[in-house]
Amino acid sequence: METGDRWVKDLGEQGLLQRLQAHCSPDIIGDDGAILALKSGYSLVVTTDVLVEGVHFSDRTTSAEDVGWRAAAANLSDLAAMGAEPIGLTVGLSLPGSLSVAWVESLYLGLNACLQPYATPIVGGDICRSQIITVAITALGQVQTDRAIRRDAAQLGDAILVTGVHGASRAGLELLLNPNKMPDWNDEVRKSLILAHQRPVPRLDVIFHLRSLSVQRVAGMDSSDGLADAVLQICRASGVGARLEHSAIPMPYAFKLLDPDLAMNWTLYGGEDFELVLCLPRSQAEALVQSLGGEAAIIGEIGEGDRVEVGDRFSVYPTQVLSLQSAFQHF
Amino acid sequence: METGDRWVKDLGEQGLLQRLQAHCSPDIIGDDGAILALKSGYSLVVTTDVLVEGVHFSDRTTSAEDVGWRAAAANLSDLAAMGAEPIGLTVGLSLPGSLSVAWVESLYLGLNACLQPYATPIVGGDICRSQIITVAITALGQVQTDRAIRRDAAQLGDAILVTGVHGASRAGLELLLNPNKMPDWNDEVRKSLILAHQRPVPRLDVIFHLRSLSVQRVAGMDSSDGLADAVLQICRASGVGARLEHSAIPMPYAFKLLDPDLAMNWTLYGGEDFELVLCLPRSQAEALVQSLGGEAAIIGEIGEGDRVEVGDRFSVYPTQVLSLQSAFQHF
């Protein structure tokens, strides 16, 4: 930190912009707009997310670097959910003048740390003054025009696949808010659940697995608003129902020590795990589970009607009907 | 307005999203991201703007519809300044739960009213809760890859052209803030200056004039942060200086009734007129002025050095050196 440049208001808009340009792509920043080339035969994919201080993050649970990472991860996850490779990100910030410049630079470090494995640049943005911090990200990607993953393309008989465990991010948040909860969990478990919350990894790798398996039709979305929400949204958009199998839904191993109802609630409704929920023919789903490895699993099947149920073939738990009302609402 | 849906918090996030989807492009909204096709041989252009309640707009001077119009206009103006045709807009909103749904819908009406002449759809967005209203817009456009208007391409001897008057928006703002000022201006003048502030028109038409005149090289940017700022930014990026001619700078006719120093100050530093400032060979600049008509004018010439001066060939006003410090700063 240089002397005299400690707070956003000291640097002024031009000064802060210049400082932040070091974190952006030098080839495409510095004009009224950024110019990006698309591959021939590809369409543009666009997605936007807004994060607000006190709603999506707070000093208690999130460092500036984590805010940046999560903002980038959420947007890259949306691109992955469309089957698109990322090509760039824009960052619209509103900031209090009393915020430290170090906070803003850490935000950009977090953004770039998440973007780095995908060689994705920050290609533009805007900053202005506000009483609270708002981070509005728009991510740009490209997809072969006929290979986009749409949520309205699920068909009867499709297997429903998740690319990993759900509930870990929700458990990590709980540990950050109430460090004394879950005394049975050891430090390693705590760390890994907190990391799942702070540094979720967007599943852009799935696109390459789908490509190498030559999967032609796949419906899906990401599970940013929870696993239940994802299945419900896909079913609503596709005009179908679904039956999930209780015992097939992967959750963090540490959830064995939780009350089973709480464990399933966090897994279904926790949100922010940023996995993909995909619907595709069973044989291809099995090949994809094999190819992905890890905790990827087939958790159910698309059926008729409009209900989404969680059944239990061991008859321990009663059949549960999922609803959007139980999911997280922003207002 | 339907009963029981008066406030944002009554509708909830899903309800509000559904309501707003009516204002968006139905073909491309409703998935994790929007899919857009680009013309072959064109590159993507991206630009982002953030508007904050109390900084960029307030109830006193701006209706929700005007906020929407101005947000769209500012972004379309950035695309025009790159030489790009618009293809879509994303809208990231943070809103207090106590805001009326009518306000949010009016915002979208204003956005679409500005976008309509260019057949540009709203292709996505996000909404979330906040104490103050923030509107983050990202505009997407396309430009023939070798025809982008860059601010670093001005050359010695280029004529400097403005596409219209400057200062009108600043005068309109003054009339909104202090209705009793400027008693010499009649109602018609007041209305037109206020309209210039509330409903600026992005100069996307200029792209078609440039194309039909087969202009090969043109440097430029828009004058959203003021005419002085635009000339200074172009000169800094291109490594050149400029001399403007006092009497050649077009201002609103009503400025004849103002103190000349105030008139020139508003014209140079007022901002938000959303005209284009272009640098190109003089013969082509003259043809462009002819083609554009209205108040378009050549106001000076690119020269050596790094100073931007306003001279007066009638020797009434002393030579003035322009600086970025006099321009509007957001912090």
XYZ file of C-alpha atoms in Angstrom:
662
model
C 0.000 0.000 0.000
C 1.426 3.384 -0.971
C 1.219 6.274 1.478
C -1.783 8.530 1.037
C -3.687 5.978 -1.039
C -5.343 4.184 1.799
C -9.039 4.899 1.147
C -11.090 4.857 -2.011
C -11.947 8.556 -1.578
C -8.225 9.486 -1.483
C -7.557 7.990 -4.900
C -10.640 9.401 -6.650
C -12.398 7.663 -9.493
C -9.629 8.048 -12.086
C -6.954 6.994 -9.615
C -8.871 3.912 -8.529
C -9.625 2.988 -12.140
C -5.935 3.212 -12.995
C -5.052 1.087 -9.979
C -7.599 -1.574 -10.952
C -6.523 -1.685 -14.591
C -3.467 -3.629 -13.423
C -5.892 -6.465 -12.606
C -7.613 -6.385 -15.991
C -6.693 -7.483 -19.484
C -4.396 -4.706 -20.815
C -5.234 -5.466 -24.456
C -8.944 -4.867 -24.105
C -9.371 -2.357 -21.265
C -9.236 1.420 -21.579
C -11.808 2.314 -24.216
C -15.573 2.869 -24.101
C -16.042 -0.883 -24.424
C -14.004 -4.081 -24.661
C -13.666 -5.965 -27.941
C -13.710 -9.773 -27.865
C -13.576 -12.293 -30.698
C -15.805 -15.378 -30.749
C -14.863 -18.686 -32.376
C -16.595 -19.320 -35.684
C -19.790 -21.370 -35.234
C -20.094 -20.349 -31.594
C -22.811 -18.233 -29.971
C -22.360 -15.744 -27.171
C -23.593 -16.704 -23.685
C -24.241 -13.970 -21.109
C -25.078 -14.176 -17.428
C -25.314 -11.567 -14.652
C -25.101 -11.766 -10.866
C -25.349 -9.076 -8.229
C -23.815 -9.422 -4.749
C -24.724 -7.000 -1.968
C -22.861 -6.411 1.290
C -24.926 -7.618 4.231
C -27.017 -9.910 2.004
C -24.516 -12.106 0.156
C -21.452 -11.399 2.211
C -20.360 -9.749 5.438
C -17.073 -9.163 7.188
C -17.906 -11.970 9.596
C -17.887 -14.735 7.007
C -16.187 -13.389 3.907
C -12.885 -11.661 3.146
C -12.676 -9.364 0.115
C -10.704 -12.046 -1.710
C -13.420 -14.603 -0.981
C -16.110 -12.179 -2.195
C -14.194 -11.894 -5.469
C -13.671 -15.623 -5.782
C -17.326 -16.418 -5.079
C -18.594 -13.744 -7.461
C -16.424 -15.140 -10.256
C -17.303 -18.744 -9.340
C -21.066 -18.069 -9.379
C -20.855 -16.554 -12.849
C -18.519 -19.197 -14.284
C -20.898 -21.786 -12.853
C -23.758 -20.225 -14.838
C -21.640 -20.464 -17.985
C -20.808 -24.119 -17.196
C -24.544 -24.719 -16.745
C -25.057 -23.493 -20.324
C -22.207 -25.648 -21.633
C -20.169 -22.526 -22.427
C -16.435 -21.777 -22.136
C -15.745 -18.403 -20.460
C -14.260 -15.557 -22.534
C -14.442 -12.586 -20.142
C -15.976 -10.907 -17.124
C -17.136 -7.344 -16.435
C -17.207 -5.912 -12.913
C -19.650 -3.164 -11.883
C -18.785 -1.890 -8.404
C -20.449 0.588 -6.111
C -18.296 1.402 -3.105
C -18.277 3.643 -0.051
C -15.535 6.299 -0.197
C -14.433 5.124 3.265
C -13.587 1.631 1.977
C -9.891 0.815 1.888
C -8.204 0.534 -1.491
C -6.683 -2.701 -0.169
C -10.191 -4.197 0.089
C -10.928 -3.354 -3.544
C -7.599 -4.750 -4.728
C -8.165 -7.938 -2.726
C -11.549 -8.310 -4.403
C -9.809 -8.235 -7.789
C -7.164 -10.708 -6.571
C -9.971 -13.091 -5.595
C -11.727 -12.634 -8.919
C -8.533 -13.349 -10.842
C -7.565 -16.297 -8.626
C -10.823 -17.999 -9.593
C -10.570 -16.994 -13.281
C -6.910 -17.948 -13.690
C -7.284 -21.712 -14.420
C -9.600 -20.821 -17.309
C -7.385 -17.999 -18.683
C -10.401 -15.705 -18.475
C -9.694 -11.937 -18.346
C -11.587 -9.114 -16.655
C -12.572 -7.083 -19.721
C -14.307 -4.045 -18.277
C -16.333 -2.489 -15.563
C -17.458 0.621 -13.803
C -17.046 1.992 -10.298
C -19.110 4.529 -8.438
C -19.824 5.799 -4.980
C -22.468 4.266 -2.711
C -23.161 3.741 0.986
C -22.873 -0.045 0.664
C -20.761 -2.363 -1.437
C -22.468 -3.870 -4.472
C -20.651 -6.149 -6.904
C -22.419 -6.741 -10.230
C -20.695 -9.279 -12.454
C -21.548 -10.130 -16.039
C -19.817 -13.182 -17.457
C -19.410 -13.797 -21.178
C -18.890 -17.217 -22.683
C -19.144 -19.028 -25.979
C -20.847 -22.278 -26.883
C -21.165 -24.256 -30.096
C -24.575 -23.081 -31.178
C -26.234 -26.531 -31.128
C -24.516 -27.722 -27.930
C -25.987 -25.355 -25.324
C -27.279 -27.017 -22.133
C -30.849 -25.822 -21.694
C -33.072 -26.435 -18.723
C -36.149 -27.087 -20.875
C -34.745 -30.126 -22.685
C -35.285 -32.916 -20.106
C -37.211 -35.932 -21.426
C -39.147 -38.811 -19.875
C -36.800 -41.557 -18.731
C -33.734 -39.296 -18.485
C -31.415 -40.060 -15.610
C -30.838 -37.119 -13.239
C -27.174 -36.669 -12.430
C -25.346 -34.445 -9.939
C -21.669 -33.671 -10.488
C -20.864 -33.720 -6.744
C -22.086 -33.455 -3.148
C -24.623 -30.881 -1.993
C -24.958 -29.252 1.431
C -21.246 -28.655 2.037
C -21.470 -24.903 1.402
C -24.445 -24.583 3.768
C -22.578 -26.498 6.479
C -19.510 -24.296 5.972
C -21.639 -21.176 6.393
C -23.076 -22.602 9.631
C -19.566 -23.203 10.967
C -18.579 -19.620 10.142
C -21.672 -18.180 11.826
C -21.650 -20.547 14.841
C -18.123 -21.905 15.356
C -19.185 -23.846 18.449
C -21.820 -25.887 16.655
C -21.104 -29.482 15.549
C -18.429 -30.242 18.175
C -18.162 -33.774 16.747
C -16.532 -32.495 13.562
C -12.744 -32.399 13.637
C -10.618 -29.543 12.300
C -10.038 -31.158 8.935
C -13.767 -31.607 8.326
C -14.444 -28.029 9.448
C -11.777 -26.648 7.141
C -13.026 -28.537 4.117
C -16.665 -27.489 4.668
C -15.677 -23.838 5.192
C -13.562 -24.019 2.039
C -16.557 -25.418 0.141
C -18.438 -22.279 1.182
C -15.649 -19.765 0.611
C -14.010 -21.168 -2.501
C -16.570 -23.096 -4.540
C -15.161 -24.455 -7.804
C -17.301 -23.930 -10.918
C -17.751 -27.176 -12.860
C -16.417 -25.986 -16.208
C -14.559 -29.312 -16.417
C -17.905 -31.051 -17.025
C -18.178 -29.414 -20.475
C -15.044 -31.216 -21.621
C -16.280 -34.560 -20.274
C -19.584 -34.095 -22.140
C -17.667 -33.237 -25.302
C -15.314 -36.196 -25.116
C -18.282 -38.544 -24.524
C -20.037 -36.949 -27.553
C -23.214 -36.370 -25.525
C -25.745 -34.915 -27.963
C -28.662 -33.892 -25.756
C -28.346 -32.860 -22.138
C -30.655 -30.669 -20.086
C -29.487 -28.987 -16.925
C -28.584 -26.056 -14.765
C -26.320 -25.312 -11.856
C -27.333 -25.792 -8.230
C -26.492 -22.287 -7.017
C -29.963 -21.928 -5.444
C -29.955 -25.483 -4.136
C -30.353 -28.999 -5.492
C -34.131 -29.019 -4.991
C -34.470 -25.708 -6.820
C -32.423 -26.998 -9.765
C -34.506 -30.172 -10.194
C -37.746 -28.199 -9.802
C -36.694 -25.545 -12.334
C -35.628 -28.144 -14.892
C -38.917 -30.049 -14.443
C -41.018 -26.881 -14.706
C -39.178 -25.685 -17.836
C -39.350 -29.145 -19.460
C -42.959 -29.907 -18.434
C -42.056 -33.109 -16.604
C -41.818 -34.522 -13.069
C -39.023 -36.356 -11.281
C -38.391 -38.980 -8.644
C -35.166 -38.809 -6.654
C -33.825 -41.659 -4.518
C -32.995 -40.585 -0.947
C -30.015 -42.915 -0.547
C -28.518 -41.945 -3.933
C -28.091 -38.243 -3.196
C -24.430 -37.644 -2.342
C -23.736 -35.541 0.737
C -20.533 -34.736 2.619
C -19.327 -37.763 4.599
C -19.380 -35.668 7.806
C -23.184 -35.376 7.504
C -23.373 -38.921 8.970
C -22.954 -37.168 12.331
C -25.899 -34.826 11.715
C -29.572 -35.359 12.423
C -30.727 -37.049 9.166
C -33.524 -34.522 8.566
C -31.143 -31.563 8.938
C -28.591 -33.282 6.700
C -31.161 -33.831 3.948
C -32.517 -30.284 4.363
C -29.076 -28.736 3.892
C -28.396 -31.075 0.961
C -31.637 -30.266 -0.843
C -32.073 -26.590 0.018
C -28.665 -25.328 1.229
C -27.581 -23.818 -2.085
C -24.302 -22.353 -3.322
C -22.581 -25.668 -3.996
C -22.298 -24.666 -7.666
C -22.484 -28.237 -8.945
C -24.356 -29.087 -12.143
C -27.635 -31.011 -12.239
C -27.947 -32.754 -15.603
C -30.638 -34.852 -17.289
C -29.614 -37.226 -20.074
C -30.189 -40.789 -21.300
C -29.216 -43.312 -18.598
C -26.394 -45.027 -20.505
C -24.729 -41.692 -21.173
C -25.326 -40.592 -17.581
C -23.551 -43.731 -16.368
C -20.623 -43.038 -18.678
C -20.468 -39.437 -17.445
C -20.477 -40.502 -13.754
C -17.577 -42.838 -14.551
C -15.746 -40.140 -16.478
C -16.247 -37.427 -13.807
C -15.367 -39.644 -10.844
C -15.439 -38.086 -7.376
C -18.903 -37.789 -5.888
C -20.784 -37.560 -9.196
C -23.902 -39.760 -9.067
C -27.233 -40.566 -10.661
C -29.848 -39.470 -8.117
C -33.144 -40.162 -9.879
C -35.171 -40.185 -13.049
C -37.408 -37.847 -15.034
C -41.051 -39.013 -15.102
C -44.539 -37.844 -15.975
C -46.542 -35.207 -14.128
C -45.195 -32.110 -12.449
C -44.229 -33.385 -8.994
C -40.687 -33.783 -7.768
C -40.533 -36.460 -5.069
C -37.751 -37.882 -2.963
C -38.502 -41.552 -2.271
C -36.594 -44.099 -0.203
C -36.251 -47.623 -1.511
C -35.292 -48.756 1.994
C -38.584 -47.338 3.374
C -36.868 -45.567 6.249
C -37.901 -42.045 5.238
C -41.383 -41.069 4.057
C -41.697 -39.821 0.473
C -41.096 -36.063 0.388
C -42.517 -33.667 -2.225
C -40.133 -30.814 -3.047
C -41.302 -27.220 -3.518
C -39.756 -23.904 -4.550
C -41.258 -22.263 -1.455
C -38.748 -24.050 0.768
C -35.866 -22.636 -1.278
C -33.957 -19.469 -0.488
C -35.710 -16.258 -1.535
C -33.842 -12.968 -1.809
C -36.744 -10.762 -0.580
C -51.205 -2.884 -10.510
C -52.720 -6.045 -9.075
C -53.942 -6.078 -5.480
C -51.448 -7.409 -2.946
C -48.487 -6.941 -5.288
C -47.684 -3.402 -4.381
C -44.202 -3.729 -2.900
C -41.165 -5.667 -3.999
C -41.163 -7.638 -0.714
C -44.784 -8.814 -1.348
C -43.874 -10.460 -4.638
C -40.662 -12.151 -3.485
C -37.731 -12.798 -5.771
C -39.396 -15.440 -7.990
C -42.561 -13.369 -8.313
C -40.685 -10.232 -9.251
C -38.513 -12.145 -11.731
C -41.627 -13.549 -13.395
C -43.180 -10.089 -13.558
C -40.045 -8.614 -15.137
C -39.687 -11.395 -17.696
C -42.584 -9.771 -19.556
C -40.190 -6.890 -20.292
C -37.402 -9.139 -21.555
C -36.804 -11.125 -24.703
C -38.881 -14.335 -24.266
C -36.656 -16.356 -26.613
C -33.484 -15.847 -24.639
C -34.547 -15.358 -21.008
C -35.196 -18.115 -18.486
C -32.030 -20.205 -18.406
C -28.705 -19.851 -16.568
C -27.534 -17.526 -19.324
C -28.778 -15.938 -22.538
C -27.584 -17.158 -25.932
C -26.939 -14.592 -28.672
C -25.597 -15.015 -32.190
C -23.021 -12.647 -33.672
C -22.731 -11.810 -37.374
C -19.849 -13.516 -39.131
C -16.722 -11.306 -39.216
C -17.937 -9.259 -36.255
C -16.396 -9.023 -32.783
C -18.242 -8.673 -29.517
C -18.213 -5.284 -27.758
C -19.012 -5.095 -24.037
C -19.545 -2.115 -21.764
C -20.765 -1.754 -18.169
C -22.315 1.118 -16.218
C -23.497 1.324 -12.634
C -26.100 3.843 -11.445
C -26.672 4.439 -7.736
C -29.661 6.130 -6.099
C -28.620 9.441 -4.563
C -25.511 9.673 -6.771
C -26.756 9.341 -10.364
C -30.441 9.876 -9.768
C -32.875 10.966 -7.082
C -36.634 11.294 -6.834
C -36.260 15.038 -7.205
C -34.863 14.988 -10.714
C -35.540 11.539 -12.135
C -38.583 9.297 -12.502
C -38.065 5.524 -12.644
C -38.770 5.626 -16.376
C -36.106 8.302 -16.839
C -33.614 6.250 -14.790
C -34.245 3.341 -17.158
C -33.981 5.493 -20.273
C -30.755 7.136 -19.133
C -29.179 3.843 -18.078
C -29.918 2.346 -21.497
C -28.829 5.540 -23.291
C -25.484 5.697 -21.452
C -24.682 2.121 -22.420
C -25.864 2.413 -26.029
C -23.742 5.576 -26.236
C -20.661 3.559 -25.189
C -21.432 1.060 -27.954
C -21.847 3.900 -30.478
C -18.488 5.262 -29.291
C -16.932 1.907 -30.262
C -18.711 1.891 -33.632
C -20.822 -1.098 -32.553
C -24.464 -2.013 -33.187
C -26.280 -3.109 -29.996
C -27.385 -6.743 -29.637
C -28.595 -6.924 -26.038
C -28.555 -5.565 -22.497
C -28.346 -7.219 -19.075
C -29.800 -5.568 -15.971
C -28.413 -6.219 -12.481
C -30.665 -4.649 -9.864
C -30.370 -4.313 -6.118
C -33.568 -2.997 -4.564
C -35.070 -2.236 -1.156
C -37.987 -4.543 -0.302
C -40.033 -1.431 0.441
C -39.757 -0.212 -3.173
C -42.986 -0.350 -5.163
C -43.268 -2.932 -7.927
C -44.586 -0.078 -10.093
C -41.210 1.674 -9.772
C -39.375 -1.428 -10.980
C -41.761 -1.933 -13.892
C -41.417 1.740 -14.872
C -37.653 1.312 -14.879
C -38.034 -1.504 -17.416
C -40.482 0.570 -19.481
C -37.865 3.330 -19.646
C -35.121 0.885 -20.582
C -37.234 -0.598 -23.370
C -38.427 2.822 -24.612
C -34.794 3.773 -25.231
C -33.867 0.351 -26.704
C -36.910 0.072 -28.986
C -35.656 2.082 -32.016
C -32.651 -0.241 -32.185
C -34.676 -3.468 -31.714
C -32.359 -4.322 -28.813
C -33.696 -6.830 -26.243
C -33.046 -7.140 -22.515
C -31.383 -10.554 -22.432
C -30.840 -11.208 -18.756
C -30.226 -9.917 -15.305
C -30.357 -10.478 -11.597
C -32.218 -8.877 -8.722
C -31.436 -8.841 -5.057
C -32.218 -7.015 -1.861
C -30.380 -3.885 -0.743
C -30.985 -0.714 1.265
C -30.500 1.496 -1.786
C -31.290 1.123 -5.462
C -28.369 0.165 -7.703
C -28.779 -0.424 -11.426
C -25.853 -2.176 -13.153
C -26.205 -2.418 -16.914
C -23.977 -4.351 -19.279
C -24.520 -3.675 -22.968
C -23.457 -6.063 -25.700
C -22.805 -5.013 -29.266
C -21.066 -6.176 -32.398
C -18.630 -4.410 -34.675
C -16.833 -5.420 -37.860
C -13.507 -6.431 -36.391
C -11.426 -3.818 -38.282
C -13.949 -0.976 -37.925
C -13.938 -0.375 -34.161
C -13.623 3.274 -33.070
C -10.711 3.415 -30.638
C -9.653 6.370 -28.575
C -5.943 5.728 -29.174
C -6.056 6.183 -32.956
C -6.024 9.990 -33.308
C -3.253 11.331 -35.571
C -1.556 14.699 -36.078
C -3.649 16.970 -38.276
C -6.939 15.142 -37.618
C -9.988 17.366 -37.359
C -11.879 17.051 -34.048
C -15.602 16.742 -34.587
C -18.562 16.798 -32.192
C -21.863 15.267 -33.291
C -23.952 17.922 -31.481
C -24.193 20.578 -28.744
C -22.727 20.159 -25.270
C -23.933 21.651 -21.994
C -27.651 21.082 -22.555
C -27.857 18.181 -20.105
C -26.043 20.192 -17.398
C -28.415 23.132 -17.931
C -31.423 20.793 -17.728
C -30.143 19.399 -14.423
C -29.752 22.960 -13.078
C -33.368 23.746 -14.025
C -34.577 20.608 -12.237
C -32.591 21.420 -9.089
C -33.302 25.182 -9.095
C -36.489 25.870 -11.084
C -36.311 29.603 -10.339
C -32.898 30.068 -11.920
C -32.547 31.504 -15.431
C -35.820 33.476 -15.439
C -34.951 34.708 -18.955
C -35.504 31.261 -20.445
C -39.021 30.622 -21.706
C -40.980 27.395 -21.161
C -40.003 25.898 -24.492
C -36.288 26.354 -23.828
C -36.678 24.946 -20.299
C -38.521 21.893 -21.585
C -35.961 21.144 -24.259
C -33.001 21.473 -21.854
C -34.723 19.284 -19.239
C -35.480 16.731 -21.947
C -31.815 16.766 -22.986
C -30.994 15.781 -19.397
C -33.782 13.238 -18.890
C -33.913 11.610 -22.317
C -30.496 11.807 -23.992
C -30.375 10.066 -27.362
C -27.371 7.804 -28.001
C -25.707 8.597 -31.327
C -25.911 5.126 -32.874
C -26.972 6.856 -36.109
C -23.387 8.119 -36.505
C -22.181 4.544 -37.205
C -24.314 4.382 -40.328
C -23.092 7.785 -41.548
C -19.475 6.653 -41.060
C -20.231 3.447 -42.949
C -21.928 5.148 -45.887
C -19.027 7.619 -46.161
C -16.591 4.648 -46.121
C -14.530 6.281 -43.349
C -11.564 3.959 -42.765
C -9.865 5.391 -39.682
C -11.649 7.307 -36.974
C -10.654 7.752 -33.334
C -13.165 8.767 -30.725
C -15.263 8.276 -27.650
C -18.531 9.536 -26.257
C -18.836 12.680 -24.160
C -20.648 11.124 -21.199
C -18.095 12.621 -18.762
C -17.972 15.933 -20.614
C -16.521 17.304 -23.829
C -13.233 18.326 -22.174
C -12.830 14.854 -20.677
C -13.410 13.208 -24.074
C -10.804 15.340 -25.879
C -8.317 14.868 -23.019
C -8.811 11.092 -22.912
C -8.416 10.743 -26.679
C -5.240 12.876 -26.608
C -3.760 10.947 -23.672
C -4.499 7.565 -25.290
C -3.168 8.689 -28.696
C -0.108 10.547 -27.336
C -1.061 13.854 -28.967
C -2.321 17.327 -28.057
C -5.219 19.375 -29.390
C -6.308 22.948 -30.018
C -10.007 23.729 -29.930
C -11.526 26.967 -31.272
C -13.773 28.725 -28.732
C -16.271 30.054 -31.285
C -16.558 26.692 -33.072
C -17.835 24.699 -30.090
C -21.613 24.331 -30.501
C -23.714 25.072 -27.428
C -27.471 25.380 -26.946
C -28.783 28.625 -28.446
C -30.252 29.621 -25.062
C -26.707 29.829 -23.634
C -26.472 33.290 -25.328
C -28.378 34.516 -22.246
C -25.854 33.010 -19.810
C -22.645 34.494 -18.443
C -20.116 33.416 -21.140
C -17.777 31.772 -18.612
C -20.603 29.716 -17.099
C -21.831 28.780 -20.593
C -18.377 27.539 -21.628
C -17.889 25.760 -18.294
C -21.143 23.807 -18.694
C -20.296 23.093 -22.346
C -16.800 21.777 -21.608
C -17.358 20.057 -18.254
C -21.133 19.541 -17.912
C -21.187 15.938 -19.078
C -23.990 13.494 -19.913
C -24.748 14.902 -23.354
C -23.856 11.508 -24.853
C -22.615 12.942 -28.124
C -19.592 11.479 -29.903
C -16.217 13.234 -30.174
C -14.409 11.960 -33.279
C -10.970 12.557 -34.803
C -10.488 11.911 -38.520
C -8.914 13.468 -41.628
C -10.368 16.952 -42.267
C -11.953 16.210 -45.654
C -13.814 13.240 -44.211
C -14.764 15.237 -41.108
C -16.292 17.913 -43.350
C -18.244 15.280 -45.256
C -19.442 13.776 -41.956
C -20.611 17.173 -40.620
C -22.572 17.657 -43.845
C -24.021 14.160 -43.633
C -24.992 14.401 -39.935
C -26.492 17.905 -40.178
C -27.957 19.429 -37.017
C -25.354 20.895 -34.684
C -22.476 18.639 -35.729
C -19.306 20.705 -36.116
C -15.529 20.615 -36.415
C -14.241 22.206 -33.195
C -10.466 21.919 -33.509
C -7.449 19.955 -34.616
C -5.070 17.345 -33.229
C -1.526 18.658 -32.792
C 1.800 17.852 -31.172
C 2.510 17.795 -27.443
C 0.143 16.779 -24.687
C -1.795 19.988 -23.986
C -5.411 20.539 -24.869
C -6.079 24.266 -25.329
C -9.158 26.270 -26.182
C -8.099 29.309 -28.196
C -10.161 32.199 -29.561
C -9.370 33.515 -33.009
C -11.356 36.696 -32.163
C -9.078 37.312 -29.151
C -12.013 37.947 -26.801
C -11.298 35.043 -24.448
C -7.833 34.122 -23.149
C -6.442 30.740 -24.171
C -7.609 28.091 -21.700
C -5.764 24.831 -20.931
C -8.137 21.949 -20.180
C -7.505 19.436 -17.399
C -9.111 16.239 -16.126
C -9.141 17.683 -12.598
C -11.944 20.065 -13.547
C -14.066 17.147 -14.735
C -16.632 15.318 -12.653
C -15.198 12.709 -10.285
C -17.370 10.032 -8.709
C -15.491 9.941 -5.374
